[in-house]
XYZ file of C-alpha atoms in Angstrom:
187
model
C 82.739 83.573 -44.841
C 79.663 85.279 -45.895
C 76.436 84.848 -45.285
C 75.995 85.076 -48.959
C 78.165 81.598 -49.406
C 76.110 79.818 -47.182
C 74.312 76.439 -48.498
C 70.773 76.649 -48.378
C 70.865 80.764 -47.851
C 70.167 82.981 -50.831
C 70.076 86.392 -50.314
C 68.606 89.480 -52.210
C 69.724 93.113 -51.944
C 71.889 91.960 -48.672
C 68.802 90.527 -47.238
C 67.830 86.703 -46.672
C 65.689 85.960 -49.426
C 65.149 81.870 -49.252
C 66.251 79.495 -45.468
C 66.530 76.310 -47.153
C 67.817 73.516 -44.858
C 66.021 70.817 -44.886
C 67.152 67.335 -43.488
C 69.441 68.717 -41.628
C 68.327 66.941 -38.080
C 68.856 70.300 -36.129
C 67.146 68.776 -33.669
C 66.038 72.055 -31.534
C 63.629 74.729 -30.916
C 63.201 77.608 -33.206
C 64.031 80.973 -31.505
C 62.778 84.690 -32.201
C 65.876 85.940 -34.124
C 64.400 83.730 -37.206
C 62.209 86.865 -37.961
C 65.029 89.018 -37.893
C 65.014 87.695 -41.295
C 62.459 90.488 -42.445
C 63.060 89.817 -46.215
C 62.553 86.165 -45.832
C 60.172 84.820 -48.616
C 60.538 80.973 -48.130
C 61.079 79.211 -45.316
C 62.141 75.146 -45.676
C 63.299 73.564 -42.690
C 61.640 69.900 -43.165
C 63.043 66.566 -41.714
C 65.167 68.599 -39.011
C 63.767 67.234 -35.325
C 63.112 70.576 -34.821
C 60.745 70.637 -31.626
C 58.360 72.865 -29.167
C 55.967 75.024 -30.663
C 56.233 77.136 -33.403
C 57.307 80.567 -32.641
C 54.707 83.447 -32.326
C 57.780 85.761 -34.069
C 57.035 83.995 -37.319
C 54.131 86.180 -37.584
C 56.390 89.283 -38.195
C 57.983 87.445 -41.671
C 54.799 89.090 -43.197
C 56.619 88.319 -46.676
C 56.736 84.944 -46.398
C 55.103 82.974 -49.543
C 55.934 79.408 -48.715
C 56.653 77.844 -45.034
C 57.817 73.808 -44.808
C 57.791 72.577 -41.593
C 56.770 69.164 -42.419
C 58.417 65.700 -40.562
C 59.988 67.595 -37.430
C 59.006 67.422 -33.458
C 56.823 70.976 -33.120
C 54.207 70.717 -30.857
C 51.297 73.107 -29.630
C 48.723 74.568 -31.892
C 49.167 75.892 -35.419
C 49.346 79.554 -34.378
C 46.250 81.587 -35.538
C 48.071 84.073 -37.259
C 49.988 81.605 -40.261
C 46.321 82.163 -41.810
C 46.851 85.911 -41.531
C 50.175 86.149 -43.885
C 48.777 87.660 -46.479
C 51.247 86.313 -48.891
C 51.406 83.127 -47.655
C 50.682 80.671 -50.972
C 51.787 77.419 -49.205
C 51.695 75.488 -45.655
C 53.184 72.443 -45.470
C 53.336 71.424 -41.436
C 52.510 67.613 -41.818
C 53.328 64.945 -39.815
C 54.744 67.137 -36.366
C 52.400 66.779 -33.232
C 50.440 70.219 -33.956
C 47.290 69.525 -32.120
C 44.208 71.490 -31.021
C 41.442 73.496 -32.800
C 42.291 75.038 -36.357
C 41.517 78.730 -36.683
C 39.152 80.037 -39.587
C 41.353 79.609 -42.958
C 39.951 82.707 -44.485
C 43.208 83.823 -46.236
C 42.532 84.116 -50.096
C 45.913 83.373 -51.931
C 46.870 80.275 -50.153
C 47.293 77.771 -52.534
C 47.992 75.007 -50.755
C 47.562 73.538 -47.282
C 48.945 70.649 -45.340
C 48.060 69.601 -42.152
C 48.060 65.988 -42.498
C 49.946 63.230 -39.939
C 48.860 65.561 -36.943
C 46.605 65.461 -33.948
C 44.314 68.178 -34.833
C 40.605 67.493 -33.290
C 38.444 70.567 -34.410
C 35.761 70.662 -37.058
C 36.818 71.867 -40.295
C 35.492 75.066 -40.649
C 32.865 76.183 -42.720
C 33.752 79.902 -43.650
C 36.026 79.663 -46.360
C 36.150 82.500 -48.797
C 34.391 81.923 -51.995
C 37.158 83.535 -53.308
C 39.254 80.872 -52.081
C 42.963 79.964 -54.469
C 43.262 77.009 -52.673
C 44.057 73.682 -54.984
C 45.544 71.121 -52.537
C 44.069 70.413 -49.107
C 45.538 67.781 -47.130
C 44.047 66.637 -44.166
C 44.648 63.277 -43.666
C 45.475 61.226 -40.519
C 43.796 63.724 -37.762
C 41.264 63.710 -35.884
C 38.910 66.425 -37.562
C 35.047 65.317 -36.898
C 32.390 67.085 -38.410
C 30.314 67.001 -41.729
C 32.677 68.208 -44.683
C 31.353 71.558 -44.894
C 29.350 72.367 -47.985
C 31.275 75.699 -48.576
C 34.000 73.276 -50.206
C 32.261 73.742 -53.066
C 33.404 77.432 -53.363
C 37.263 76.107 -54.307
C 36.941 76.147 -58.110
C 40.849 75.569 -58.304
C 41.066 72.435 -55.452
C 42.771 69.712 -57.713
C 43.817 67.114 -54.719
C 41.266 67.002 -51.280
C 42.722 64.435 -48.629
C 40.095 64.202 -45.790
C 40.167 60.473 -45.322
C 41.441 58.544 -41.256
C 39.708 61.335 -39.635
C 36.023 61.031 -37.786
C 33.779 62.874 -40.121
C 30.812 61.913 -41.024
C 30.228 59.897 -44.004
C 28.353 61.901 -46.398
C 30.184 64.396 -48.727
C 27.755 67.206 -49.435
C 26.786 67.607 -52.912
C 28.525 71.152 -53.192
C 31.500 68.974 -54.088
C 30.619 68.487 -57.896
C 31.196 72.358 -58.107
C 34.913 71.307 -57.266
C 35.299 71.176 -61.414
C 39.471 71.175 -61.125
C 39.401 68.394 -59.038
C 41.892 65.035 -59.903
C 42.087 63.534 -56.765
C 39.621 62.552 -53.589
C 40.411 60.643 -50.887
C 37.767 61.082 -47.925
């Protein structure tokens, strides 16, 4: 059969378009033909055991827009480079056993990022773009420790902030009340 009448496989123009497997339970590691898959736009392989780290290749599916990695076995860091697809609108990597220091999430269209149910130990960082798209951050169960920067106030679209079972300090700075969208905090 085709590739074309695979479940979970659409395909555009003869090119992969949209993975979509999710609970699966693959139950391995990811290798480097998945970016052979240059016309991939979104990327679901959730609930799938998949394990190791996540491959540096990824960083060649420059057109992917969403990426769900969430409830699998990958381990390592969160690659520096996921924050350099530039049309990357949605992260979704929680609860794996991503640990380690969090590179600068300067990337402007992201829309939504979540990191929760990990082991992550860096501060959050302070830099983010004022021109920032983001609306959901989720950050919760980690082991961030810092002050909640006061540059959170530059996300005029965050709707839903989870920052709470981490160690950071107490006080939210009062840059948050220029968060107008936002329906939901949990710190």
């Amino acid at each position: 059969s085709t590739l074309y009448n695979w479940r979970g496989v659409v395909c555009y123009n003869r090119h992969v378009f949209k993975l979509r497997l999710p609970q699966l339970q693959l139950g391995f590691r990811l290798t480097d033909q998945l970016c052979e898959l240059c016309a991939l736009r979104k990327l679901n392989l959730h609930s799938n055991n998949f394990n190791g780290s996540i491959p540096d290749v990824l960083s060649q599916c420059t057109l992917l827009r969403t990426v769900y990695f969430l409830y699998n076995s990958f381990t390592g860091n969160l690659p520096a480079y996921v924050f350099n697809l530039t049309n990357l609108l949605i992260l979704n990597v929680a609860h794996n056993y991503l640990s380690g220091k969090i590179a600068a999430i300067i990337q402007l269209f992201l829309w939504s990022i979540d990191l929760s149910s990990n082991d992550f130990s860096s501060e959050i960082q302070s830099n983010f773009s004022t021109d920032s798209q983001l609306q959901l951050i989720n950050f919760l169960y980690n082991h961030f420790s810092s002050e909640v920067p006061t540059s959170i106030g530059y996300f005029q679209y965050l709707q839903y902030l989870w920052l709470d079972l981490n160690q950071l300090y107490e006080n939210l700075p009062s840059t948050i009340a220029n968060c107008s969208s936002l329906i939901h905090l949990s710190v």
